[in-house]
XYZ file of C-alpha atoms in Angstrom:
345
model
C 119.090 108.217 152.154
C 118.167 106.554 148.868
C 114.826 106.807 147.562
C 113.277 105.747 144.134
C 111.061 108.618 142.793
C 108.582 109.299 139.962
C 109.381 112.749 138.422
C 106.752 112.675 135.501
C 103.983 110.292 133.887
C 105.056 107.799 131.507
C 104.521 104.531 129.664
C 108.187 103.814 129.446
C 108.886 101.711 132.638
C 112.504 101.124 131.466
C 112.922 104.677 132.822
C 110.200 105.104 134.980
C 111.567 105.987 138.524
C 114.785 107.499 139.635
C 117.100 106.490 142.310
C 118.307 109.681 144.424
C 119.207 111.001 147.531
C 116.664 112.478 149.820
C 116.292 113.688 152.944
C 115.220 111.089 155.407
C 111.715 111.710 156.873
C 111.193 113.085 160.206
C 108.658 112.694 162.991
C 106.197 115.664 162.669
C 103.589 114.114 165.158
C 103.268 112.324 168.323
C 101.887 109.203 166.953
C 104.193 108.738 163.979
C 107.171 106.285 163.676
C 109.934 105.843 161.118
C 110.425 102.423 159.731
C 113.678 101.114 158.087
C 112.235 99.575 154.974
C 113.519 96.011 154.545
C 110.756 94.633 152.044
C 109.106 96.707 149.773
C 106.390 94.824 147.290
C 106.033 95.995 143.811
C 102.471 95.982 142.624
C 100.663 96.589 139.343
C 99.128 99.743 141.047
C 102.705 101.138 140.952
C 102.884 100.441 137.191
C 99.366 102.272 136.794
C 100.554 105.354 139.058
C 103.512 105.438 136.682
C 101.357 105.873 133.817
C 99.315 108.492 135.388
C 95.992 106.433 135.959
C 95.784 107.670 139.313
C 96.492 111.454 139.244
C 92.179 112.079 138.237
C 91.761 110.000 141.669
C 94.779 111.072 144.146
C 96.192 114.626 144.902
C 99.840 113.428 143.854
C 102.293 116.145 143.792
C 105.525 114.927 142.013
C 108.107 114.073 142.438
C 106.997 111.473 144.762
C 108.283 108.060 146.400
C 106.399 105.286 145.505
C 106.009 101.930 147.327
C 102.893 100.831 149.504
C 103.572 97.349 150.574
C 105.964 98.245 153.064
C 107.663 96.146 156.021
C 110.604 96.761 158.546
C 112.138 97.539 161.703
C 111.291 100.638 163.970
C 113.819 103.133 164.373
C 112.220 105.986 166.057
C 108.694 106.560 167.343
C 106.847 109.807 168.725
C 106.241 110.908 171.922
C 102.866 109.017 172.587
C 103.161 105.842 170.637
C 102.642 102.746 173.075
C 102.081 100.086 170.907
C 105.496 99.326 169.078
C 108.705 100.387 169.996
C 112.042 100.747 168.413
C 113.470 97.403 167.127
C 110.230 95.986 166.565
C 109.743 94.547 163.088
C 106.288 95.627 161.499
C 104.173 95.343 158.672
C 102.567 98.664 157.673
C 99.034 99.266 156.125
C 99.409 101.443 153.196
C 96.706 103.841 154.626
C 97.706 106.516 157.411
C 94.109 106.711 159.027
C 92.985 109.271 161.618
C 91.010 107.340 163.999
C 88.297 109.786 164.431
C 86.258 110.039 161.391
C 83.123 108.100 161.138
C 84.195 105.826 158.703
C 87.504 105.076 161.057
C 84.886 104.801 163.825
C 82.820 102.140 161.961
C 86.031 100.173 161.415
C 86.126 100.909 157.339
C 89.748 102.609 157.666
C 89.724 102.680 153.882
C 87.274 105.077 153.980
C 89.121 107.432 156.123
C 88.234 111.241 155.437
C 91.733 112.303 156.520
C 93.899 109.524 155.042
C 97.362 109.447 153.816
C 98.129 106.547 151.352
C 102.132 105.647 151.071
C 103.436 105.737 147.770
C 99.863 106.957 146.257
C 99.495 110.608 147.490
C 102.486 110.564 149.858
C 105.825 109.365 149.932
C 106.040 105.452 150.200
C 108.464 102.709 151.129
C 110.663 102.458 147.642
C 113.178 104.055 150.137
C 115.699 103.254 152.867
C 113.284 104.870 155.360
C 109.400 105.476 155.834
C 107.087 107.700 157.982
C 104.153 106.237 158.902
C 102.033 106.070 161.992
C 101.388 103.993 164.919
C 97.640 103.103 164.161
C 99.072 101.832 160.551
C 101.469 99.270 161.842
C 101.195 95.599 162.920
C 103.996 94.086 165.249
C 105.287 90.710 163.822
C 106.156 87.626 165.853
C 107.471 84.903 163.937
C 107.548 86.408 160.373
C 110.439 87.942 158.129
C 109.160 91.701 157.099
C 110.924 90.785 153.439
C 108.717 87.723 152.996
C 105.544 89.238 154.295
C 105.678 92.913 152.751
C 103.534 92.010 149.705
C 100.693 91.205 151.888
C 100.550 95.273 153.135
C 98.496 95.534 149.527
C 98.229 92.562 147.415
C 97.599 90.057 150.451
C 94.883 92.337 152.290
C 92.967 93.346 149.138
C 92.893 89.866 147.847
C 91.840 88.818 151.327
C 89.346 92.012 151.562
C 87.492 90.260 148.325
C 87.579 86.931 149.576
C 86.114 87.501 152.777
C 83.125 89.096 151.211
C 82.975 85.984 148.926
C 83.235 83.224 151.378
C 80.459 85.096 153.729
C 78.092 83.469 151.364
C 79.722 80.430 149.831
C 78.614 77.337 150.961
C 79.857 73.741 150.364
C 78.909 72.426 146.782
C 79.247 75.921 145.340
C 81.872 77.206 143.076
C 84.260 80.237 143.275
C 86.156 81.151 139.594
C 89.463 83.302 140.260
C 90.336 84.907 137.118
C 94.351 85.595 137.138
C 96.504 83.426 139.486
C 99.428 86.091 139.670
C 100.675 88.215 142.803
C 97.176 88.719 144.270
C 95.332 85.805 142.814
C 97.620 83.193 144.122
C 97.046 84.989 147.855
C 93.375 85.000 146.915
C 93.226 81.470 145.970
C 94.578 80.045 149.225
C 92.597 82.196 150.938
C 89.267 80.732 149.835
C 90.777 77.449 150.429
C 91.618 77.955 153.834
C 88.062 79.881 154.879
C 85.708 78.108 152.420
C 84.637 74.381 151.500
C 83.228 75.719 147.952
C 84.873 74.419 144.879
C 87.603 76.742 143.341
C 88.482 77.005 139.607
C 91.451 79.047 138.601
C 91.646 80.620 135.149
C 94.759 81.723 133.571
C 96.332 82.271 130.334
C 99.523 80.540 131.443
C 100.285 77.154 131.973
C 102.659 77.979 135.154
C 100.340 79.692 136.980
C 97.932 77.127 136.543
C 100.483 74.714 137.653
C 100.894 77.096 140.854
C 97.136 77.088 141.148
C 97.013 73.225 141.055
C 99.510 73.193 143.737
C 97.655 75.613 146.034
C 94.811 73.371 145.984
C 92.535 74.716 142.909
C 90.081 71.994 142.348
C 89.715 72.864 138.786
C 92.031 74.969 136.481
C 91.151 76.373 132.892
C 93.499 77.945 130.563
C 91.537 80.989 128.910
C 94.149 80.939 125.868
C 92.976 77.079 124.733
C 89.770 77.012 126.230
C 86.026 79.166 125.854
C 86.011 79.930 129.493
C 82.269 80.277 129.429
C 81.892 76.665 128.274
C 84.443 75.431 130.478
C 82.810 76.878 133.745
C 79.448 75.671 132.318
C 80.788 71.791 131.874
C 82.318 72.038 135.384
C 79.410 73.519 137.119
C 77.001 71.379 135.212
C 75.231 74.689 133.944
C 74.761 76.301 137.204
C 77.584 79.007 136.981
C 79.797 80.209 139.596
C 78.154 81.871 143.044
C 81.255 84.332 143.396
C 83.901 85.132 140.819
C 87.199 86.756 142.090
C 88.581 89.053 139.028
C 92.333 89.558 139.849
C 92.454 90.574 136.342
C 89.937 93.148 135.667
C 90.417 93.540 131.803
C 87.450 93.850 129.513
C 87.861 90.411 128.736
C 87.144 88.978 132.300
C 84.437 91.708 133.388
C 82.481 90.861 130.128
C 81.990 87.456 131.317
C 80.077 87.737 134.205
C 76.538 87.136 132.470
C 77.464 83.765 131.324
C 79.398 82.849 134.483
C 78.018 84.039 137.553
C 75.022 82.074 139.038
C 71.782 84.166 139.899
C 72.405 86.372 142.820
C 75.862 85.948 142.732
C 78.759 88.568 142.518
C 81.503 89.242 140.151
C 84.403 91.490 142.538
C 86.790 93.231 140.744
C 90.168 93.742 142.164
C 92.386 94.060 139.363
C 91.961 97.231 137.072
C 92.420 98.734 133.928
C 89.255 97.259 131.761
C 86.075 98.518 131.698
C 82.621 97.374 132.448
C 80.326 97.376 128.798
C 77.259 95.230 129.297
C 73.468 96.185 128.911
C 71.728 96.856 132.055
C 69.284 93.915 131.259
C 71.975 91.752 132.157
C 72.247 92.547 135.550
C 68.419 92.372 135.914
C 68.098 89.084 134.092
C 70.807 87.687 136.255
C 70.516 89.475 139.214
C 74.220 89.649 139.927
C 76.581 92.256 141.354
C 79.795 94.136 140.133
C 81.365 94.655 143.639
C 84.619 96.873 143.760
C 87.704 96.200 146.325
C 89.974 99.042 147.797
C 92.617 97.385 150.246
C 90.977 96.504 153.211
C 90.752 97.269 157.070
C 93.275 97.045 159.426
C 91.737 94.375 161.362
C 91.624 92.188 158.075
C 95.347 92.783 157.698
C 95.714 91.258 161.536
C 93.529 88.215 160.139
C 95.523 87.628 157.328
C 99.062 87.771 159.348
C 97.281 85.275 161.486
C 96.899 83.088 158.398
C 100.223 83.588 157.408
C 101.583 82.819 160.778
C 99.510 79.624 160.958
C 100.940 78.430 157.687
C 97.966 78.692 155.842
C 99.024 81.164 153.070
C 102.563 81.412 151.484
C 103.755 84.174 149.073
C 105.858 83.453 145.887
C 108.646 86.082 145.869
C 111.465 87.123 144.047
C 113.875 89.633 145.486
C 115.245 92.656 143.737
C 117.740 95.450 144.818
C 116.734 99.343 144.706
C 118.847 99.688 141.811
C 117.007 97.443 139.643
C 113.612 98.896 140.608
C 112.995 99.679 136.915
C 113.488 96.220 135.656
C 111.033 95.298 137.767
C 108.334 97.702 136.261
C 109.428 96.180 133.088
C 109.219 92.692 134.090
C 105.552 93.202 135.425
C 104.384 94.898 132.430
C 105.268 92.370 130.505
C 103.914 89.726 132.965
C 107.047 88.040 133.582
C 106.813 87.949 137.758
C 105.317 84.802 139.420
C 104.009 85.940 142.357
C 105.335 89.172 143.898
C 108.532 91.111 143.418
C 110.026 92.452 146.487
C 112.328 95.683 146.429
C 115.314 95.407 149.459
C 116.297 99.302 149.807
């Protein structure tokens, strides 16, 4: 089968992956399945993997097939698989989990002690076929696999962070969202669907803010033209935002937390690549939290699929052939993709 493989870490996205012929995966355990990949979302994390940013955090053996946002049709199942069958269309949670460790039994799949993460530490879905497990798949009813594939990571990560935020948001409070791109436009819709709080969308691009306005944002701020802290101060009458969803995670956005988060609030870091450089006294004085977000649970992915099937959340996507995969990497590196890119192997 054809697969897009990473052979060495590089900052040059133009030749990052090599499309080559590799052996089709085989079922090696009774709970495994093989999915013919119809859609595989490209993520900023893929760029970071190519750059080697994840090498200190994940056991990566190169060459490796990338791709962790996968959906398609089941073509083979293990002997003990009961919840999906050949011919079923499925969305694949990026984590293959054991179901037996304490984290799994508590429902915190993303902390599984025995997890394998497609496209991060094991071969992923930028290929014609993907090996995964029954436990990691959600059967689809009325949704095209190509349309929903990016929700396997972008969607669930945005939803995971949003769910934590809306748990404490009440009517009259404000939620700031930095970056209305691939994750941010999903997060905005989730906040609008699940909360009565006022939303403030912040981005450097007018097109992104136009999209935010179309998706229901109550306020928009162009951070290239306006002082963000002053703008949020004016919108909130000096109160600040109870929750901040940071889909950028750059120094410039994390640094704003003490100036824009209301006392007792949270700055959720979803995007990454930057740093947190604030005096400890800022956190003491404002009694706010920086909170990290890693993917999400299987049940949260089920909830997200329900929102999609109910028409509450829509993805803005563009489709590409496997041969165009390095073009996609370059486009995302230069912030030239609106919404999510989907590879069709």
